[in-house]
mmCIF file with all atom_site columns, C-alpha atoms in Angstrom:
data_model
loop_
_atom_site.group_PDB
_atom_site.id
_atom_site.type_symbol
_atom_site.label_atom_id
_atom_site.label_alt_id
_atom_site.label_comp_id
_atom_site.label_asym_id
_atom_site.label_entity_id
_atom_site.label_seq_id
_atom_site.pdbx_PDB_ins_code
_atom_site.Cartn_x
_atom_site.Cartn_y
_atom_site.Cartn_z
_atom_site.occupancy
_atom_site.B_iso_or_equiv
_atom_site.pdbx_formal_charge
_atom_site.auth_seq_id
_atom_site.auth_comp_id
_atom_site.auth_asym_id
_atom_site.auth_atom_id
_atom_site.pdbx_PDB_model_num
ATOM 1   C CA . MET A 1 1   ? 64.874 13.251 33.340  1.00 0.00 ? 1   MET A CA 1
ATOM 2   C CA . SER A 1 2   ? 68.584 12.556 33.199  1.00 0.00 ? 2   SER A CA 1
ATOM 3   C CA . HIS A 1 3   ? 70.840 14.011 30.552  1.00 0.00 ? 3   HIS A CA 1
ATOM 4   C CA . LYS A 1 4   ? 71.317 10.573 28.968  1.00 0.00 ? 4   LYS A CA 1
ATOM 5   C CA . ASN A 1 5   ? 67.547 9.914  28.802  1.00 0.00 ? 5   ASN A CA 1
ATOM 6   C CA . TYR A 1 6   ? 67.051 13.410 27.327  1.00 0.00 ? 6   TYR A CA 1
ATOM 7   C CA . GLN A 1 7   ? 69.611 12.637 24.585  1.00 0.00 ? 7   GLN A CA 1
ATOM 8   C CA . ILE A 1 8   ? 67.916 9.322  23.831  1.00 0.00 ? 8   ILE A CA 1
ATOM 9   C CA . SER A 1 9   ? 64.527 11.077 23.634  1.00 0.00 ? 9   SER A CA 1
ATOM 10  C CA . ILE A 1 10  ? 65.876 13.677 21.208  1.00 0.00 ? 10  ILE A CA 1
ATOM 11  C CA . HIS A 1 11  ? 67.567 10.955 19.175  1.00 0.00 ? 11  HIS A CA 1
ATOM 12  C CA . LYS A 1 12  ? 64.282 9.000  18.948  1.00 0.00 ? 12  LYS A CA 1
ATOM 13  C CA . ARG A 1 13  ? 62.369 12.109 17.815  1.00 0.00 ? 13  ARG A CA 1
ATOM 14  C CA . LEU A 1 14  ? 65.010 12.981 15.253  1.00 0.00 ? 14  LEU A CA 1
ATOM 15  C CA . HIS A 1 15  ? 65.004 9.402  14.005  1.00 0.00 ? 15  HIS A CA 1
ATOM 16  C CA . HIS A 1 16  ? 61.193 9.508  13.703  1.00 0.00 ? 16  HIS A CA 1
ATOM 17  C CA . VAL A 1 17  ? 61.305 12.797 11.736  1.00 0.00 ? 17  VAL A CA 1
ATOM 18  C CA . CYS A 1 18  ? 64.015 11.466 9.410   1.00 0.00 ? 18  CYS A CA 1
ATOM 19  C CA . THR A 1 19  ? 62.121 8.202  8.889   1.00 0.00 ? 19  THR A CA 1
ATOM 20  C CA . THR A 1 20  ? 58.926 10.097 8.086   1.00 0.00 ? 20  THR A CA 1
ATOM 21  C CA . ILE A 1 21  ? 60.700 12.367 5.601   1.00 0.00 ? 21  ILE A CA 1
ATOM 22  C CA . TYR A 1 22  ? 62.371 9.357  4.018   1.00 0.00 ? 22  TYR A CA 1
ATOM 23  C CA . GLN A 1 23  ? 59.058 7.507  3.675   1.00 0.00 ? 23  GLN A CA 1
ATOM 24  C CA . TYR A 1 24  ? 57.373 10.501 2.025   1.00 0.00 ? 24  TYR A CA 1
ATOM 25  C CA . ARG A 1 25  ? 60.385 11.682 -0.010  1.00 0.00 ? 25  ARG A CA 1
ATOM 26  C CA . PHE A 1 26  ? 58.679 10.976 -3.329  1.00 0.00 ? 26  PHE A CA 1
ATOM 27  C CA . PHE A 1 27  ? 55.648 13.093 -2.412  1.00 0.00 ? 27  PHE A CA 1
ATOM 28  C CA . ILE A 1 28  ? 57.836 15.880 -1.031  1.00 0.00 ? 28  ILE A CA 1
ATOM 29  C CA . ALA A 1 29  ? 59.927 15.912 -4.216  1.00 0.00 ? 29  ALA A CA 1
ATOM 30  C CA . LEU A 1 30  ? 56.786 15.864 -6.351  1.00 0.00 ? 30  LEU A CA 1
ATOM 31  C CA . ALA A 1 31  ? 55.248 18.767 -4.427  1.00 0.00 ? 31  ALA A CA 1
ATOM 32  C CA . PHE A 1 32  ? 58.475 20.772 -4.684  1.00 0.00 ? 32  PHE A CA 1
ATOM 33  C CA . ALA A 1 33  ? 58.694 20.113 -8.442  1.00 0.00 ? 33  ALA A CA 1
ATOM 34  C CA . PHE A 1 34  ? 55.053 21.156 -8.882  1.00 0.00 ? 34  PHE A CA 1
ATOM 35  C CA . ILE A 1 35  ? 55.671 24.437 -7.036  1.00 0.00 ? 35  ILE A CA 1
ATOM 36  C CA . LEU A 1 36  ? 58.706 25.170 -9.204  1.00 0.00 ? 36  LEU A CA 1
ATOM 37  C CA . LEU A 1 37  ? 56.757 24.356 -12.346 1.00 0.00 ? 37  LEU A CA 1
ATOM 38  C CA . LEU A 1 38  ? 53.882 26.638 -11.388 1.00 0.00 ? 38  LEU A CA 1
ATOM 39  C CA . GLY A 1 39  ? 56.229 29.508 -10.651 1.00 0.00 ? 39  GLY A CA 1
ATOM 40  C CA . SER A 1 40  ? 58.047 29.299 -13.949 1.00 0.00 ? 40  SER A CA 1
ATOM 41  C CA . CYS A 1 41  ? 55.529 28.265 -16.597 1.00 0.00 ? 41  CYS A CA 1
ATOM 42  C CA . LYS A 1 42  ? 56.250 31.342 -18.721 1.00 0.00 ? 42  LYS A CA 1
ATOM 43  C CA . LYS A 1 43  ? 59.980 30.797 -18.554 1.00 0.00 ? 43  LYS A CA 1
ATOM 44  C CA . LEU A 1 44  ? 59.597 27.117 -19.446 1.00 0.00 ? 44  LEU A CA 1
ATOM 45  C CA . ALA A 1 45  ? 57.405 27.973 -22.412 1.00 0.00 ? 45  ALA A CA 1
ATOM 46  C CA . ALA A 1 46  ? 59.912 30.573 -23.585 1.00 0.00 ? 46  ALA A CA 1
ATOM 47  C CA . ALA A 1 47  ? 62.813 28.166 -23.172 1.00 0.00 ? 47  ALA A CA 1
ATOM 48  C CA . SER A 1 48  ? 61.017 25.549 -25.238 1.00 0.00 ? 48  SER A CA 1
ATOM 49  C CA . GLY A 1 49  ? 60.613 28.033 -28.085 1.00 0.00 ? 49  GLY A CA 1
ATOM 50  C CA . ASP A 1 50  ? 56.947 28.917 -27.592 1.00 0.00 ? 50  ASP A CA 1
ATOM 51  C CA . ARG A 1 51  ? 56.785 31.935 -29.892 1.00 0.00 ? 51  ARG A CA 1
ATOM 52  C CA . GLY A 1 52  ? 53.812 33.482 -28.084 1.00 0.00 ? 52  GLY A CA 1
ATOM 53  C CA . ALA A 1 53  ? 55.548 33.247 -24.714 1.00 0.00 ? 53  ALA A CA 1
ATOM 54  C CA . LEU A 1 54  ? 58.733 34.789 -26.147 1.00 0.00 ? 54  LEU A CA 1
ATOM 55  C CA . GLU A 1 55  ? 56.746 37.648 -27.658 1.00 0.00 ? 55  GLU A CA 1
ATOM 56  C CA . GLU A 1 56  ? 54.907 38.227 -24.386 1.00 0.00 ? 56  GLU A CA 1
ATOM 57  C CA . LEU A 1 57  ? 58.122 38.260 -22.336 1.00 0.00 ? 57  LEU A CA 1
ATOM 58  C CA . PHE A 1 58  ? 59.830 40.627 -24.781 1.00 0.00 ? 58  PHE A CA 1
ATOM 59  C CA . GLU A 1 59  ? 56.833 42.953 -24.834 1.00 0.00 ? 59  GLU A CA 1
ATOM 60  C CA . GLU A 1 60  ? 56.445 42.973 -21.043 1.00 0.00 ? 60  GLU A CA 1
ATOM 61  C CA . ASN A 1 61  ? 60.112 43.613 -20.347 1.00 0.00 ? 61  ASN A CA 1
ATOM 62  C CA . PHE A 1 62  ? 61.528 45.612 -23.261 1.00 0.00 ? 62  PHE A CA 1
ATOM 63  C CA . LEU A 1 63  ? 58.919 47.242 -25.506 1.00 0.00 ? 63  LEU A CA 1
ATOM 64  C CA . ASN A 1 64  ? 57.488 50.677 -24.717 1.00 0.00 ? 64  ASN A CA 1
ATOM 65  C CA . ARG A 1 65  ? 59.805 50.938 -21.699 1.00 0.00 ? 65  ARG A CA 1
ATOM 66  C CA . ASN A 1 66  ? 62.287 53.673 -20.889 1.00 0.00 ? 66  ASN A CA 1
ATOM 67  C CA . PHE A 1 67  ? 65.921 52.575 -20.886 1.00 0.00 ? 67  PHE A CA 1
ATOM 68  C CA . VAL A 1 68  ? 69.156 54.400 -20.168 1.00 0.00 ? 68  VAL A CA 1
ATOM 69  C CA . VAL A 1 69  ? 72.701 53.386 -20.993 1.00 0.00 ? 69  VAL A CA 1
ATOM 70  C CA . HIS A 1 70  ? 73.902 51.836 -17.753 1.00 0.00 ? 70  HIS A CA 1
ATOM 71  C CA . PHE A 1 71  ? 77.352 50.936 -19.115 1.00 0.00 ? 71  PHE A CA 1
ATOM 72  C CA . ALA A 1 72  ? 79.091 51.223 -22.479 1.00 0.00 ? 72  ALA A CA 1
ATOM 73  C CA . SER A 1 73  ? 82.609 50.108 -23.282 1.00 0.00 ? 73  SER A CA 1
ATOM 74  C CA . ASP A 1 74  ? 84.425 50.405 -26.611 1.00 0.00 ? 74  ASP A CA 1
ATOM 75  C CA . ASN A 1 75  ? 87.641 48.391 -26.797 1.00 0.00 ? 75  ASN A CA 1
ATOM 76  C CA . GLY A 1 76  ? 87.982 48.488 -23.016 1.00 0.00 ? 76  GLY A CA 1
ATOM 77  C CA . GLN A 1 77  ? 87.363 52.239 -22.763 1.00 0.00 ? 77  GLN A CA 1
ATOM 78  C CA . ASP A 1 78  ? 84.355 53.277 -20.642 1.00 0.00 ? 78  ASP A CA 1
ATOM 79  C CA . ILE A 1 79  ? 82.222 55.571 -22.812 1.00 0.00 ? 79  ILE A CA 1
ATOM 80  C CA . THR A 1 80  ? 79.090 55.504 -20.649 1.00 0.00 ? 80  THR A CA 1
ATOM 81  C CA . SER A 1 81  ? 79.210 59.267 -20.041 1.00 0.00 ? 81  SER A CA 1
ATOM 82  C CA . GLN A 1 82  ? 78.617 59.952 -23.764 1.00 0.00 ? 82  GLN A CA 1
ATOM 83  C CA . PHE A 1 83  ? 75.056 58.695 -23.280 1.00 0.00 ? 83  PHE A CA 1
ATOM 84  C CA . SER A 1 84  ? 74.296 60.508 -20.031 1.00 0.00 ? 84  SER A CA 1
ATOM 85  C CA . GLY A 1 85  ? 70.778 61.908 -19.996 1.00 0.00 ? 85  GLY A CA 1
ATOM 86  C CA . TYR A 1 86  ? 69.492 59.904 -22.959 1.00 0.00 ? 86  TYR A CA 1
ATOM 87  C CA . THR A 1 87  ? 66.294 57.892 -22.555 1.00 0.00 ? 87  THR A CA 1
ATOM 88  C CA . VAL A 1 88  ? 65.841 55.163 -25.168 1.00 0.00 ? 88  VAL A CA 1
ATOM 89  C CA . VAL A 1 89  ? 62.502 53.534 -26.054 1.00 0.00 ? 89  VAL A CA 1
ATOM 90  C CA . LEU A 1 90  ? 61.889 50.541 -28.319 1.00 0.00 ? 90  LEU A CA 1
ATOM 91  C CA . THR A 1 91  ? 58.309 51.121 -29.453 1.00 0.00 ? 91  THR A CA 1
ATOM 92  C CA . LYS A 1 92  ? 55.918 48.285 -30.287 1.00 0.00 ? 92  LYS A CA 1
ATOM 93  C CA . THR A 1 93  ? 53.606 48.778 -33.205 1.00 0.00 ? 93  THR A CA 1
ATOM 94  C CA . THR A 1 94  ? 51.856 45.855 -34.897 1.00 0.00 ? 94  THR A CA 1
ATOM 95  C CA . SER A 1 95  ? 54.995 43.707 -34.894 1.00 0.00 ? 95  SER A CA 1
ATOM 96  C CA . PHE A 1 96  ? 56.854 42.031 -32.067 1.00 0.00 ? 96  PHE A CA 1
ATOM 97  C CA . TYR A 1 97  ? 60.019 41.940 -34.174 1.00 0.00 ? 97  TYR A CA 1
ATOM 98  C CA . GLU A 1 98  ? 60.558 45.474 -35.469 1.00 0.00 ? 98  GLU A CA 1
ATOM 99  C CA . GLY A 1 99  ? 59.490 49.011 -34.846 1.00 0.00 ? 99  GLY A CA 1
ATOM 100 C CA . PRO A 1 100 ? 60.528 52.564 -34.181 1.00 0.00 ? 100 PRO A CA 1
ATOM 101 C CA . ILE A 1 101 ? 63.173 53.530 -31.641 1.00 0.00 ? 101 ILE A CA 1
ATOM 102 C CA . SER A 1 102 ? 63.814 56.921 -30.094 1.00 0.00 ? 102 SER A CA 1
ATOM 103 C CA . ALA A 1 103 ? 66.523 58.425 -27.944 1.00 0.00 ? 103 ALA A CA 1
ATOM 104 C CA . SER A 1 104 ? 65.776 61.709 -26.182 1.00 0.00 ? 104 SER A CA 1
ATOM 105 C CA . ARG A 1 105 ? 67.879 64.120 -24.160 1.00 0.00 ? 105 ARG A CA 1
ATOM 106 C CA . ASN A 1 106 ? 67.197 67.717 -23.166 1.00 0.00 ? 106 ASN A CA 1
ATOM 107 C CA . GLY A 1 107 ? 64.210 68.039 -25.509 1.00 0.00 ? 107 GLY A CA 1
ATOM 108 C CA . VAL A 1 108 ? 66.081 66.693 -28.555 1.00 0.00 ? 108 VAL A CA 1
ATOM 109 C CA . THR A 1 109 ? 64.871 63.371 -29.968 1.00 0.00 ? 109 THR A CA 1
ATOM 110 C CA . TYR A 1 110 ? 66.624 61.094 -32.422 1.00 0.00 ? 110 TYR A CA 1
ATOM 111 C CA . THR A 1 111 ? 64.591 58.391 -34.126 1.00 0.00 ? 111 THR A CA 1
ATOM 112 C CA . GLY A 1 112 ? 65.202 55.277 -36.124 1.00 0.00 ? 112 GLY A CA 1
ATOM 113 C CA . THR A 1 113 ? 64.313 51.608 -36.122 1.00 0.00 ? 113 THR A CA 1
ATOM 114 C CA . TRP A 1 114 ? 64.927 48.464 -34.111 1.00 0.00 ? 114 TRP A CA 1
ATOM 115 C CA . SER A 1 115 ? 64.498 44.848 -35.152 1.00 0.00 ? 115 SER A CA 1
ATOM 116 C CA . SER A 1 116 ? 64.945 41.408 -33.643 1.00 0.00 ? 116 SER A CA 1
ATOM 117 C CA . ASN A 1 117 ? 65.031 37.819 -34.804 1.00 0.00 ? 117 ASN A CA 1
ATOM 118 C CA . ASP A 1 118 ? 62.433 35.171 -33.890 1.00 0.00 ? 118 ASP A CA 1
ATOM 119 C CA . ASP A 1 119 ? 64.123 34.024 -30.676 1.00 0.00 ? 119 ASP A CA 1
ATOM 120 C CA . TYR A 1 120 ? 65.055 37.521 -29.502 1.00 0.00 ? 120 TYR A CA 1
ATOM 121 C CA . SER A 1 121 ? 68.751 36.719 -29.338 1.00 0.00 ? 121 SER A CA 1
ATOM 122 C CA . LYS A 1 122 ? 69.564 39.579 -31.724 1.00 0.00 ? 122 LYS A CA 1
ATOM 123 C CA . LEU A 1 123 ? 68.703 43.275 -31.521 1.00 0.00 ? 123 LEU A CA 1
ATOM 124 C CA . VAL A 1 124 ? 69.519 45.628 -34.393 1.00 0.00 ? 124 VAL A CA 1
ATOM 125 C CA . ILE A 1 125 ? 69.519 49.337 -33.520 1.00 0.00 ? 125 ILE A CA 1
ATOM 126 C CA . SER A 1 126 ? 69.587 52.146 -36.065 1.00 0.00 ? 126 SER A CA 1
ATOM 127 C CA . LEU A 1 127 ? 69.140 55.726 -34.810 1.00 0.00 ? 127 LEU A CA 1
ATOM 128 C CA . THR A 1 128 ? 69.521 57.977 -37.856 1.00 0.00 ? 128 THR A CA 1
ATOM 129 C CA . ASN A 1 129 ? 67.019 60.872 -37.877 1.00 0.00 ? 129 ASN A CA 1
ATOM 130 C CA . PRO A 1 130 ? 67.477 63.791 -38.217 1.00 0.00 ? 130 PRO A CA 1
ATOM 131 C CA . SER A 1 131 ? 71.131 62.720 -38.502 1.00 0.00 ? 131 SER A CA 1
ATOM 132 C CA . THR A 1 132 ? 73.302 60.259 -36.637 1.00 0.00 ? 132 THR A CA 1
ATOM 133 C CA . PRO A 1 133 ? 75.118 61.909 -33.737 1.00 0.00 ? 133 PRO A CA 1
ATOM 134 C CA . PRO A 1 134 ? 78.689 60.647 -33.264 1.00 0.00 ? 134 PRO A CA 1
ATOM 135 C CA . GLU A 1 135 ? 77.888 58.754 -30.031 1.00 0.00 ? 135 GLU A CA 1
ATOM 136 C CA . PHE A 1 136 ? 75.203 56.701 -31.779 1.00 0.00 ? 136 PHE A CA 1
ATOM 137 C CA . ILE A 1 137 ? 77.700 55.278 -34.266 1.00 0.00 ? 137 ILE A CA 1
ATOM 138 C CA . PHE A 1 138 ? 78.659 52.974 -31.375 1.00 0.00 ? 138 PHE A CA 1
ATOM 139 C CA . ILE A 1 139 ? 75.038 51.953 -30.707 1.00 0.00 ? 139 ILE A CA 1
ATOM 140 C CA . ASN A 1 140 ? 73.925 51.623 -34.355 1.00 0.00 ? 140 ASN A CA 1
ATOM 141 C CA . ARG A 1 141 ? 74.693 47.967 -35.039 1.00 0.00 ? 141 ARG A CA 1
ATOM 142 C CA . ALA A 1 142 ? 73.452 44.429 -34.621 1.00 0.00 ? 142 ALA A CA 1
ATOM 143 C CA . TRP A 1 143 ? 73.765 43.292 -31.010 1.00 0.00 ? 143 TRP A CA 1
ATOM 144 C CA . ARG A 1 144 ? 73.378 39.913 -29.367 1.00 0.00 ? 144 ARG A CA 1
ATOM 145 C CA . PHE A 1 145 ? 71.884 39.530 -25.936 1.00 0.00 ? 145 PHE A CA 1
ATOM 146 C CA . THR A 1 146 ? 74.405 38.195 -23.461 1.00 0.00 ? 146 THR A CA 1
ATOM 147 C CA . LYS A 1 147 ? 71.931 38.609 -20.608 1.00 0.00 ? 147 LYS A CA 1
ATOM 148 C CA . LYS A 1 148 ? 68.264 39.646 -20.387 1.00 0.00 ? 148 LYS A CA 1
ATOM 149 C CA . ALA A 1 149 ? 67.997 40.013 -16.634 1.00 0.00 ? 149 ALA A CA 1
ATOM 150 C CA . VAL A 1 150 ? 65.555 42.866 -16.218 1.00 0.00 ? 150 VAL A CA 1
ATOM 151 C CA . PRO A 1 151 ? 66.107 45.628 -15.319 1.00 0.00 ? 151 PRO A CA 1
ATOM 152 C CA . ILE A 1 152 ? 69.384 45.404 -17.283 1.00 0.00 ? 152 ILE A CA 1
ATOM 153 C CA . MET A 1 153 ? 69.841 43.961 -20.749 1.00 0.00 ? 153 MET A CA 1
ATOM 154 C CA . GLU A 1 154 ? 73.450 43.205 -21.606 1.00 0.00 ? 154 GLU A CA 1
ATOM 155 C CA . LEU A 1 155 ? 74.552 43.289 -25.222 1.00 0.00 ? 155 LEU A CA 1
ATOM 156 C CA . ALA A 1 156 ? 77.651 42.510 -27.284 1.00 0.00 ? 156 ALA A CA 1
ATOM 157 C CA . PRO A 1 157 ? 78.202 42.822 -31.054 1.00 0.00 ? 157 PRO A CA 1
ATOM 158 C CA . TRP A 1 158 ? 76.343 40.205 -33.104 1.00 0.00 ? 158 TRP A CA 1
ATOM 159 C CA . GLY A 1 159 ? 78.602 37.806 -35.003 1.00 0.00 ? 159 GLY A CA 1
ATOM 160 C CA . SER A 1 160 ? 81.763 39.471 -33.800 1.00 0.00 ? 160 SER A CA 1
ATOM 161 C CA . SER A 1 161 ? 84.247 39.222 -30.987 1.00 0.00 ? 161 SER A CA 1
ATOM 162 C CA . GLU A 1 162 ? 84.825 42.987 -30.965 1.00 0.00 ? 162 GLU A CA 1
ATOM 163 C CA . PRO A 1 163 ? 85.462 44.172 -27.395 1.00 0.00 ? 163 PRO A CA 1
ATOM 164 C CA . LYS A 1 164 ? 82.317 46.290 -27.239 1.00 0.00 ? 164 LYS A CA 1
ATOM 165 C CA . VAL A 1 165 ? 79.758 46.113 -24.429 1.00 0.00 ? 165 VAL A CA 1
ATOM 166 C CA . LEU A 1 166 ? 76.408 47.848 -24.024 1.00 0.00 ? 166 LEU A CA 1
ATOM 167 C CA . HIS A 1 167 ? 74.213 47.544 -20.918 1.00 0.00 ? 167 HIS A CA 1
ATOM 168 C CA . MET A 1 168 ? 70.802 49.186 -21.025 1.00 0.00 ? 168 MET A CA 1
ATOM 169 C CA . GLN A 1 169 ? 68.874 49.634 -17.773 1.00 0.00 ? 169 GLN A CA 1
ATOM 170 C CA . ARG A 1 170 ? 65.090 49.830 -17.659 1.00 0.00 ? 170 ARG A CA 1
ATOM 171 C CA . LEU A 1 171 ? 63.769 52.686 -15.585 1.00 0.00 ? 171 LEU A CA 1
#
């Protein structure tokens, strides 16, 4: 087979493949969309405001899980080291929107409460017992989620443009 005939043969095969794909493009697109839909049903339900799906996602990813401070910044100053060794747990009780919180380090545990709004865009942290250690003054506030990409949740002050950042990493 000559080089020219070989090129023509390849061209014909390529043309046939392209024609076939073009003819079945609707079915290919439909199948692709179906696969995407199947893989993200939970996320679609959560995005549409399905309260049950939001609760389930929050419980699976954030409640009764150990977190550590991955990064903390107060007015541009890195204060992450202040939280070294602390493990933080948001505990689920009968509610998906509030419960106890604890932070433990070297056998010492501080407790308090956490709460969230219905769409889980807000997280209020209050660690106060037996007393509030100075480093928790930074954490004790209302936060807004800027990113919920497990294993790290990224937070910024709720209703404020204060240059404060808190990243909590799930262990």
